[in-house]
Short mmCIF file of C-alpha atoms in Angstrom, two decimals:
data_model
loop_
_atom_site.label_atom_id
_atom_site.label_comp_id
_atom_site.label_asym_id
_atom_site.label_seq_id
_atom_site.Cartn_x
_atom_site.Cartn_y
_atom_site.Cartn_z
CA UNK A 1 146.86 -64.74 28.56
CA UNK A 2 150.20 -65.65 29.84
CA UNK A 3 153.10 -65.77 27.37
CA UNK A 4 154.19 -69.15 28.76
CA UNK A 5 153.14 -70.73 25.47
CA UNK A 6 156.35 -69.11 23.63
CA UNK A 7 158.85 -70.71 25.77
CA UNK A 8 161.19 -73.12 25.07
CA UNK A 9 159.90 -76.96 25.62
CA UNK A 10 161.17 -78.17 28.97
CA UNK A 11 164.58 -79.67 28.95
CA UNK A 12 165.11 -83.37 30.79
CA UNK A 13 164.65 -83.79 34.34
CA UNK A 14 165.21 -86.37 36.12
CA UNK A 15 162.84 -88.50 38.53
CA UNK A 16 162.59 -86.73 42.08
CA UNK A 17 164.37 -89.39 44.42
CA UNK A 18 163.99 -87.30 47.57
CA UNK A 19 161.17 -85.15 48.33
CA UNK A 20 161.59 -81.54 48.93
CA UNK A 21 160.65 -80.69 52.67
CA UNK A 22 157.14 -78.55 52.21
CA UNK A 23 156.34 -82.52 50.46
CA UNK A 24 157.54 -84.84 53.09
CA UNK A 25 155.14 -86.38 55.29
CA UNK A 26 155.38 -89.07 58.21
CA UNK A 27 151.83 -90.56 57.62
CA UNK A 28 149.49 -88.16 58.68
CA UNK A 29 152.08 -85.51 59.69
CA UNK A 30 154.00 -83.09 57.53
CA UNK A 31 157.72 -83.76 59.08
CA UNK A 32 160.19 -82.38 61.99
CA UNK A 33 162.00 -80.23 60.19
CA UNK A 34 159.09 -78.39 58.04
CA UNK A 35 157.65 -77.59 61.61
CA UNK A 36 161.08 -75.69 62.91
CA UNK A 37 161.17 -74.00 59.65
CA UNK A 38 157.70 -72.41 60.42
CA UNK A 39 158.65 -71.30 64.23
CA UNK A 40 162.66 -70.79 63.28
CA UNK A 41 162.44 -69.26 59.64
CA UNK A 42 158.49 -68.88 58.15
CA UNK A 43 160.09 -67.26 54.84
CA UNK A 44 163.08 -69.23 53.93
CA UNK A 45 165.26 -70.12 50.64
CA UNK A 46 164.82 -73.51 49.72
CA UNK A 47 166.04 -75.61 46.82
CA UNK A 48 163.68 -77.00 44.07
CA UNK A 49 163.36 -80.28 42.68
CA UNK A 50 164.27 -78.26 39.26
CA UNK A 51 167.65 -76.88 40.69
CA UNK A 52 166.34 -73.19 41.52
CA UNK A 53 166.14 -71.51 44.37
CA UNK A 54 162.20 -70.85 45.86
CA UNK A 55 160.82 -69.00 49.06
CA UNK A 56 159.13 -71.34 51.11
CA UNK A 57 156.30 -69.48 53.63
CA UNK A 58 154.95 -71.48 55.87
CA UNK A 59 153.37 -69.83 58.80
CA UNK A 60 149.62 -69.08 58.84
CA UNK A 61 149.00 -65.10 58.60
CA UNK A 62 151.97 -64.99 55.96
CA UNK A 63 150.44 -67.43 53.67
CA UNK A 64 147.28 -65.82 54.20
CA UNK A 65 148.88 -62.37 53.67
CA UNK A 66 150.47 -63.38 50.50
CA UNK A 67 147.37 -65.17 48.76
CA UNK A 68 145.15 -62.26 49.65
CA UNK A 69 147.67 -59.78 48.00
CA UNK A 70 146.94 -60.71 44.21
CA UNK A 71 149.08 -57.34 42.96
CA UNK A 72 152.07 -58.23 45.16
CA UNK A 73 152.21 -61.77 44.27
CA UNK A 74 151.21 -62.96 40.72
CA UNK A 75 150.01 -66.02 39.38
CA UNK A 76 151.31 -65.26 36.11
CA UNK A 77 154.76 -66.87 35.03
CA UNK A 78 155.36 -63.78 33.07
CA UNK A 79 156.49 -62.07 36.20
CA UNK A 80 159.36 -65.15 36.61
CA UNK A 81 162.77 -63.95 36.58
CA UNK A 82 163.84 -67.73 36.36
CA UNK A 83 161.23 -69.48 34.85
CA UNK A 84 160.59 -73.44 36.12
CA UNK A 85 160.12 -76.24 34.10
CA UNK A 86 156.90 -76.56 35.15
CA UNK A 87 155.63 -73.09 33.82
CA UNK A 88 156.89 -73.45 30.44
CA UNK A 89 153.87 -75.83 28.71
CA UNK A 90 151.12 -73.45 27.32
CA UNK A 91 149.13 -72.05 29.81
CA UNK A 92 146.55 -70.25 27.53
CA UNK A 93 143.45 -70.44 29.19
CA UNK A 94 144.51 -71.66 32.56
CA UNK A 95 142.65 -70.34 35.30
CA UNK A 96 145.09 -70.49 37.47
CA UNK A 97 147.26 -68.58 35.50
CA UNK A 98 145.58 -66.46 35.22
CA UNK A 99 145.36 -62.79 37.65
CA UNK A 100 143.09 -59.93 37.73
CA UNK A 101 141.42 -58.59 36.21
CA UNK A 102 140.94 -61.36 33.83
CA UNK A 103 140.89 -63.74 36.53
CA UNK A 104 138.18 -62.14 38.10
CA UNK A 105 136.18 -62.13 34.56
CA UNK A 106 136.67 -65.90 33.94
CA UNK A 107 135.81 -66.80 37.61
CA UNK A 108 132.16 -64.34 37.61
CA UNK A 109 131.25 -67.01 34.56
CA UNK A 110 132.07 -70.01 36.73
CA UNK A 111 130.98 -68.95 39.98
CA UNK A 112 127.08 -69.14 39.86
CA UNK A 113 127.91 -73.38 39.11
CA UNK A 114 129.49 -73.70 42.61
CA UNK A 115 127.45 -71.47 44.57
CA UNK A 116 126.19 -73.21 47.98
CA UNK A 117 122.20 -73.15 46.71
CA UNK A 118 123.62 -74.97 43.26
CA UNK A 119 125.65 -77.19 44.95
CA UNK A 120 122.43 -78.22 47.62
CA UNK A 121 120.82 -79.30 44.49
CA UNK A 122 123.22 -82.13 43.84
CA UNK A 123 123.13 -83.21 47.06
CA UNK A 124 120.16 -86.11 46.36
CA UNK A 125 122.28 -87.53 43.61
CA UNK A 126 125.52 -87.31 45.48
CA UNK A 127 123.30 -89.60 48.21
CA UNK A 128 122.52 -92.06 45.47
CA UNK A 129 126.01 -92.23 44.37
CA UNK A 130 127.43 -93.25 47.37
CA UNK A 131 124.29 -95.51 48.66
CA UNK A 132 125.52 -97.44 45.52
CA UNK A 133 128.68 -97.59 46.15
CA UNK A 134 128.06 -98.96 49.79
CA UNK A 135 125.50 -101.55 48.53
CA UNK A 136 128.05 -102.58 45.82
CA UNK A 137 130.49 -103.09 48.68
CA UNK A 138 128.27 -105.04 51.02
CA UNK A 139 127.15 -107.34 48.25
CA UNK A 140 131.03 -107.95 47.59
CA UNK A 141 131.52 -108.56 50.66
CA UNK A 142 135.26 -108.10 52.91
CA UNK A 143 137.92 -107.47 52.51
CA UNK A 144 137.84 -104.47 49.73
CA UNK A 145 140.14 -101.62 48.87
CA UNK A 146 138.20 -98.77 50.00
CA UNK A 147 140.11 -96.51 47.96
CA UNK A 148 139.19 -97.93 44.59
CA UNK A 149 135.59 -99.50 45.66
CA UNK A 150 134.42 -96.33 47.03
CA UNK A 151 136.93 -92.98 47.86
CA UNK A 152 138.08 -93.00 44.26
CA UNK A 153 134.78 -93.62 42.20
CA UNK A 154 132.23 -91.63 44.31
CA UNK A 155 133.88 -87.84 43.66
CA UNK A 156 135.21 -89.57 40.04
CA UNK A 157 131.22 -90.33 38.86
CA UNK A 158 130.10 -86.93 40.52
CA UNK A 159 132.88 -84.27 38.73
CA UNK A 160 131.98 -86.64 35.37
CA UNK A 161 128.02 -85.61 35.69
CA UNK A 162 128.93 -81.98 36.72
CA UNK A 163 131.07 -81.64 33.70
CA UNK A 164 129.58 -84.26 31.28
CA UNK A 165 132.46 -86.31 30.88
CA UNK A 166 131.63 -89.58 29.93
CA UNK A 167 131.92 -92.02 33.07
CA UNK A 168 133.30 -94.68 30.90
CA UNK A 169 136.39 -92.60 30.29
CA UNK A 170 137.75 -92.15 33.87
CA UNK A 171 140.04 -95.06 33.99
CA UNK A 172 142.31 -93.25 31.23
CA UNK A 173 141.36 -89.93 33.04
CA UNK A 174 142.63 -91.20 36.74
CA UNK A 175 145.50 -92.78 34.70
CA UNK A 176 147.00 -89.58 33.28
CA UNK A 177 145.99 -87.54 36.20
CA UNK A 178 147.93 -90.19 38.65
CA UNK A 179 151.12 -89.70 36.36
CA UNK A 180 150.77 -85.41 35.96
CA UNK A 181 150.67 -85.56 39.62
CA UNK A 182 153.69 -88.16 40.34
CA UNK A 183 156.69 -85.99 41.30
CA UNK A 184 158.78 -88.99 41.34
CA UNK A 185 158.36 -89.39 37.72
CA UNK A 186 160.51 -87.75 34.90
CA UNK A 187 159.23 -84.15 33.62
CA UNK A 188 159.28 -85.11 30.25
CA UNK A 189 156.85 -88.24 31.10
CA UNK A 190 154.45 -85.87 33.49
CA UNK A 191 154.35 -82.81 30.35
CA UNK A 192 152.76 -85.64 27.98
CA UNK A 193 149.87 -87.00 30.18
CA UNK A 194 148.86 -83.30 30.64
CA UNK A 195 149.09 -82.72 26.87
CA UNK A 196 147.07 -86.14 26.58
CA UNK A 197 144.70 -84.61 28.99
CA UNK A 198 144.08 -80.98 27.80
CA UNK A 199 143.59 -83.04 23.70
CA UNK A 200 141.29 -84.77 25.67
CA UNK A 201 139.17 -82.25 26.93
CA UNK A 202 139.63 -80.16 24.12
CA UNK A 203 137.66 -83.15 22.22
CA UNK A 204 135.12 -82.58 24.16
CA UNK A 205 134.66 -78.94 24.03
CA UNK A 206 134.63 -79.13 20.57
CA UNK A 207 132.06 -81.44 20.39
CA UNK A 208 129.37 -79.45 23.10
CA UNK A 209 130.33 -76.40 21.00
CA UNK A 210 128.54 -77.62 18.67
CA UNK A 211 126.18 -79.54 20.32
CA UNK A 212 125.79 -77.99 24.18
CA UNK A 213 124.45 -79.90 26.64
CA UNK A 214 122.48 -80.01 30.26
CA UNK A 215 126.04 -80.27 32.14
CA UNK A 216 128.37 -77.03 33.31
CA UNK A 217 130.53 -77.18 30.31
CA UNK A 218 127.00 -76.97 27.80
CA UNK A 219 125.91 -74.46 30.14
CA UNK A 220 128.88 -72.08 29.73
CA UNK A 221 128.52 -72.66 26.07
CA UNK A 222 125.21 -71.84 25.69
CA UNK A 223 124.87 -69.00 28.28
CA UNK A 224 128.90 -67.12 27.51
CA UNK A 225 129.45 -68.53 24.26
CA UNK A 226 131.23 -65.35 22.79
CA UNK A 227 132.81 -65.05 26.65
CA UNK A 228 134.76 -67.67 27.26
CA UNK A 229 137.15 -69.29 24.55
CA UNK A 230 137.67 -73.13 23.71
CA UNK A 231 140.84 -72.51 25.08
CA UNK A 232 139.26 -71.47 28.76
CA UNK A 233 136.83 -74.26 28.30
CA UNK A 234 139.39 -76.84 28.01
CA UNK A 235 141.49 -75.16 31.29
CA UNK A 236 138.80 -74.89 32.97
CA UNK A 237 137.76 -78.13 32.93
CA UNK A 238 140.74 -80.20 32.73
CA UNK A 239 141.17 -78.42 36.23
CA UNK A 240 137.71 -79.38 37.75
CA UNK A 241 137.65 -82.84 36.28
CA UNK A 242 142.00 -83.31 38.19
CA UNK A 243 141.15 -81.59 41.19
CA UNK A 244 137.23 -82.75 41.27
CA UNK A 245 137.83 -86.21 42.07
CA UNK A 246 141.77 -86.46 43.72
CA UNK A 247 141.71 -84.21 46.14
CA UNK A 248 138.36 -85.53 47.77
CA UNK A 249 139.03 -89.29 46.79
CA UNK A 250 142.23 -89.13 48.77
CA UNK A 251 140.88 -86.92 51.51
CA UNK A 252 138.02 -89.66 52.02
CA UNK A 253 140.40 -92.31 52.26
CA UNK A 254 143.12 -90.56 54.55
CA UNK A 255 139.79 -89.04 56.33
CA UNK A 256 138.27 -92.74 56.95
CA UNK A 257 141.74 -94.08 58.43
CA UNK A 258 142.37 -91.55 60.77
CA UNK A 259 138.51 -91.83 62.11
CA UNK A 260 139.43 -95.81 62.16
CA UNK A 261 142.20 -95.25 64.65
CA UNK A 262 140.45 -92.76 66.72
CA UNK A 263 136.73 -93.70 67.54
CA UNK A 264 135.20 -90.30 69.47
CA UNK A 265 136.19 -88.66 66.73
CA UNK A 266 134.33 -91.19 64.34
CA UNK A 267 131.26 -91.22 66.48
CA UNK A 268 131.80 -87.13 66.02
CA UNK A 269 131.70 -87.79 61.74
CA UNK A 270 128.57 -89.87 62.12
CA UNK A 271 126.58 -87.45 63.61
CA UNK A 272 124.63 -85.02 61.50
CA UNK A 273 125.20 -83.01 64.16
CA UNK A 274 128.77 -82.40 64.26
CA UNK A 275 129.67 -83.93 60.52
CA UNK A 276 130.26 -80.19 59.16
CA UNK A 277 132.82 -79.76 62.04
CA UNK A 278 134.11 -82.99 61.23
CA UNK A 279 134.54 -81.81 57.77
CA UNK A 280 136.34 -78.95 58.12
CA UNK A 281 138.86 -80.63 61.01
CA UNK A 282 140.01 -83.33 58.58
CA UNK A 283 140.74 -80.77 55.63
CA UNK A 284 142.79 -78.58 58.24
CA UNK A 285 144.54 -81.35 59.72
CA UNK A 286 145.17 -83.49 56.66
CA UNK A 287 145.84 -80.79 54.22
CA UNK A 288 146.35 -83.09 51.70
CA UNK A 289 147.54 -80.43 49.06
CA UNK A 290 151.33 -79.90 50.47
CA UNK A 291 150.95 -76.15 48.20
CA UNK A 292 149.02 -74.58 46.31
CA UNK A 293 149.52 -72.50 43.44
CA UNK A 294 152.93 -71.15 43.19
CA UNK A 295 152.92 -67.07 42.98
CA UNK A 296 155.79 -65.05 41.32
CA UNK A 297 156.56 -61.14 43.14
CA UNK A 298 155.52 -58.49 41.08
CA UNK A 299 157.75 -56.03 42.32
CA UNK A 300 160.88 -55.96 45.13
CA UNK A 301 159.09 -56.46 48.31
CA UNK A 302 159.02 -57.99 52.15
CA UNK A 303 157.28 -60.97 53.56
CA UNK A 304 157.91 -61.92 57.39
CA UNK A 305 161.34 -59.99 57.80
CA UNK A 306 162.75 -61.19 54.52
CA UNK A 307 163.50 -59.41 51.09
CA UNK A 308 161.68 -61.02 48.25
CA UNK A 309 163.24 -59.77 44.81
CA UNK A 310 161.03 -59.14 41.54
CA UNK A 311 160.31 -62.38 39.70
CA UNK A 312 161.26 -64.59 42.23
CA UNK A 313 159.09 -67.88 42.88
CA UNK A 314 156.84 -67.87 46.36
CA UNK A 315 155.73 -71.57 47.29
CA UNK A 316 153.23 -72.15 50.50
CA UNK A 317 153.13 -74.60 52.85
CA UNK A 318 149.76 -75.47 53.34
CA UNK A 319 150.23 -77.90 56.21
CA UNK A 320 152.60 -76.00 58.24
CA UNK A 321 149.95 -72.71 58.07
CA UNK A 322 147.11 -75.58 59.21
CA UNK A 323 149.45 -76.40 62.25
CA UNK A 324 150.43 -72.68 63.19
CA UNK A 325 150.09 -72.53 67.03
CA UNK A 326 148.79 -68.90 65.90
CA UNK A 327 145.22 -70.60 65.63
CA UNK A 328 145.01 -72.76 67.93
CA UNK A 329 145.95 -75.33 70.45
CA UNK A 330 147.58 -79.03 70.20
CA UNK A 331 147.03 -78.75 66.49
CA UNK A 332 149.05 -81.50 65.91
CA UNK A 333 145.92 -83.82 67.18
CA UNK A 334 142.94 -84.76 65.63
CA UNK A 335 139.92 -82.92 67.15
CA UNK A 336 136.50 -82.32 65.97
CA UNK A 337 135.37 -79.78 68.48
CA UNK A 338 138.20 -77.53 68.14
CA UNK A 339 137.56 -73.97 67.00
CA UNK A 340 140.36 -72.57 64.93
CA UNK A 341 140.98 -69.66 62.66
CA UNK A 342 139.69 -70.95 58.90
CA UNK A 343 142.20 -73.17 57.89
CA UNK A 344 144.28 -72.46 54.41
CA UNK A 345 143.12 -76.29 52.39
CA UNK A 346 141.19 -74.69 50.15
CA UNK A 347 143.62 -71.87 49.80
CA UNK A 348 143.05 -68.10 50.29
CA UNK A 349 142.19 -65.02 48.43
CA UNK A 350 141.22 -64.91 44.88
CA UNK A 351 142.21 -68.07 44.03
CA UNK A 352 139.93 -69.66 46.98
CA UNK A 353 139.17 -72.90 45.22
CA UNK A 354 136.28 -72.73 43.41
CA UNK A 355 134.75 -76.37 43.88
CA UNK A 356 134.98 -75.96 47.56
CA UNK A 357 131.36 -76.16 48.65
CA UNK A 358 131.23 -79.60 46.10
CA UNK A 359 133.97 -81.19 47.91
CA UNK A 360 132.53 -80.33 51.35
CA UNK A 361 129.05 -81.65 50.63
CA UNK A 362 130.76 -84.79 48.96
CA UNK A 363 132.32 -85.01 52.38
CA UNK A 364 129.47 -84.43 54.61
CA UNK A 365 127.45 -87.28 52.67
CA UNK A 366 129.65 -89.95 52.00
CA UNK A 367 131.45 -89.87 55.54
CA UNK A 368 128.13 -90.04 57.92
CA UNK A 369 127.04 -93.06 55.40
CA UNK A 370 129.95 -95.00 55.23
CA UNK A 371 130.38 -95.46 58.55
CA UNK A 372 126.93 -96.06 59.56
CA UNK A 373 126.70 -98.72 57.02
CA UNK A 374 129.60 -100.50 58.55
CA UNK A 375 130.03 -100.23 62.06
CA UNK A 376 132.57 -102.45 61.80
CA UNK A 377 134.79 -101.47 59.96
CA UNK A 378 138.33 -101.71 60.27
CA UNK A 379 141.49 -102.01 58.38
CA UNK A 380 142.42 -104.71 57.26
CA UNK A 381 145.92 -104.86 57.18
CA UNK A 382 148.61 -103.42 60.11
CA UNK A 383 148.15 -99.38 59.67
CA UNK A 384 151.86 -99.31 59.44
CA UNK A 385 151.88 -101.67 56.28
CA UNK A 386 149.31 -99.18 54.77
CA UNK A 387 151.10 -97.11 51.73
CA UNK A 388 151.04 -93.25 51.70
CA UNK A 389 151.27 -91.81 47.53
CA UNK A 390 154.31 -90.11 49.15
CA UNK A 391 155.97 -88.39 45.44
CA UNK A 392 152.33 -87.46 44.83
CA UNK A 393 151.07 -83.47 44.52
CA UNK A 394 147.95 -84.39 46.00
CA UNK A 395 148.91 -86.48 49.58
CA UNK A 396 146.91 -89.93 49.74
CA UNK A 397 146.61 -93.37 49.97
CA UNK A 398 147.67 -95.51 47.27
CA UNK A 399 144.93 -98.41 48.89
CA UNK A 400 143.57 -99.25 51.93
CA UNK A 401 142.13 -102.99 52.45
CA UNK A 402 139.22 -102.94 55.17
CA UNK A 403 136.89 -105.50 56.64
CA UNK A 404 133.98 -105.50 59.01
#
């Protein structure tokens, strides 16, 4: 348990008006200047949003070194010297808060939900899902926003049946999760949609705690019940339920524009042959989540040269490690066939995200059927008029018209 829950509220911050650099983009690319930080500096000092100073890491075996080191560098804000705005809101029950060995205790309860063979068995209803979703479009016929007809709802519906949140809720759900995500909003306004959120889902567990159901959270109940606390319930499914449907919504809609512009690599995604390929490509070269999980240093120690002092913050760039020369070539293209080192979108160590192998078979489906289904698609609008969520934690598209 961290002790983040006795510090003081956060005080007012104002709305980000310029993005840090490890958050700028230019479309599809992080920018310029991230890039020469990776080959010129990999660990450097950089300036928060919040007025602190942060190490930035962004080349690939440094990242991977850090996230794989869980003693050297803590997920725990207990170890912060100077601690951020963002770790002061109650964090009890947070997995990622949390660091071994109780991390590695919550996750063996969570793991056997989002093994590969569990996962496999969803895939017939994920198939249904988005044959629904595709028939729903066809019948409405061009142009739609492909974001809200079909990236946005298909991961939404599936994360609601995993967890047994009711499907009716998820416009208030996708509400609060696009403000707790919108760095260009205030801190004060961001705090209350997660504290909307986690009453939310704390609603909930109360109510399978007493009455458990077929879904993962009923499951946990029934099987861990004097395990796991309401507490670790509500974290651990406020998590699943944010990350569950943005991060793939937004990777399916960045994902379908970049096939749009480039069409060997779409005829690559359609193929059942190459789609897992395809898969993994897109998540290393959109790497949608600019970092991860901040980490905090246990103890005085070096990273890449530099000097990292007790307490002080450790941010990753997960799209300049994705880009690192160091595994592979022209990285900066799109290429199915490549063969890299694993890329770092899913993170590294024990933290690896835990609802990987859902978001990859979410992928592999939808992708292959979309496309198929409309050969013709296109956007439907210039690609530069398109709008990036630029402020947003999770990189996406705010729409995208298409036609066909």
């Amino acid at each position: 348990m961290t002790d983040s829950s006795t510090a003081p509220a956060p005080t007012s911050m104002p709305p980000m008006t310029s993005a840090p650099v490890h958050v700028r983009r230019d479309a599809f690319d992080p920018v310029p200047e991230l890039t020469e930080l990776r080959e010129r500096s990999p660990v450097s000092k950089i300036r928060t949003t919040w007025g602190s100073e942060a190490w930035l890491v962004t080349r690939y075996d440094l990242i991977r070194e850090a996230l794989g080191d869980a003693t050297r560098f803590a997920n725990n804000s207990r170890h912060a010297v100077d601690l951020p705005p963002f770790a002061r809101q109650n964090a009890d029950g947070m997995l990622l808060s949390y660091d071994p060995p109780e991390h590695t205790s919550l996750r063996r309860l969570l793991t056997p939900e989002f093994t590969v063979r569990r996962i496999r068995r969803l895939q017939p209803r994920i198939e249904a899902i988005v044959e629904e979703h595709l028939d729903a479009m066809e019948q409405a016929g061009p142009p739609v926003d492909l974001v809200r007809a079909f990236a946005l709802p298909i991961p939404s519906l599936v994360i609601c049946e995993l967890l047994g949140v009711p499907y009716e809720d998820r416009d208030d759900f996708q509400r609060l999760s696009n403000l707790r995500l919108d760095l260009s909003l205030a801190l004060e306004e961001r705090v209350a949609a997660t504290q909307e959120s986690l009453a939310y889902m704390a609603k909930l567990v109360e109510r399978q705690r007493a009455d458990p159901g077929e879904d993962m959270i009923g499951m946990l109940i029934r099987e861990h019940a004097d395990k796991i606390t309401n507490a670790e319930l509500v974290g651990v499914a406020d998590l699943l339920l944010l990350a569950g449907h943005e991060t793939t919504s937004n990777m399916l809609g960045l994902g379908t524009l970049k096939l749009l512009q480039h069409p060997d690599q779409r005829a690559l995604a359609e193929s059942d042959e190459h789609i897992e390929a395809a898969v993994e490509e897109l998540l290393r070269y959109m790497s949608i989540t600019h970092t991860i999980a901040p980490r905090w240093a246990t103890g005085d120690t070096e990273l890449g040269g530099e000097r990292i002092a007790k307490g002080d913050l450790v941010i990753f760039s997960i799209p300049a490690g994705n880009r690192d020369p160091a595994i592979g070539e022209n990285l900066e293209a799109l290429d199915i066939g490549r063969k890299t080192a694993p890329h770092l979108a899913f993170g590294h160590g024990v933290h690896h995200c835990l609802g990987a192998p859902l978001a990859r078979m979410e992928m592999r489906v939808a992708f292959p059927a979309l496309l198929r289904r409309f050969p013709n698609l296109r956007p439907a609008i210039p690609v530069d008029e398109v709008e990036f969520r630029a402020f947003s934690v999770v990189y996406g598209l705010s729409s995208l018209p298409v036609t066909w």
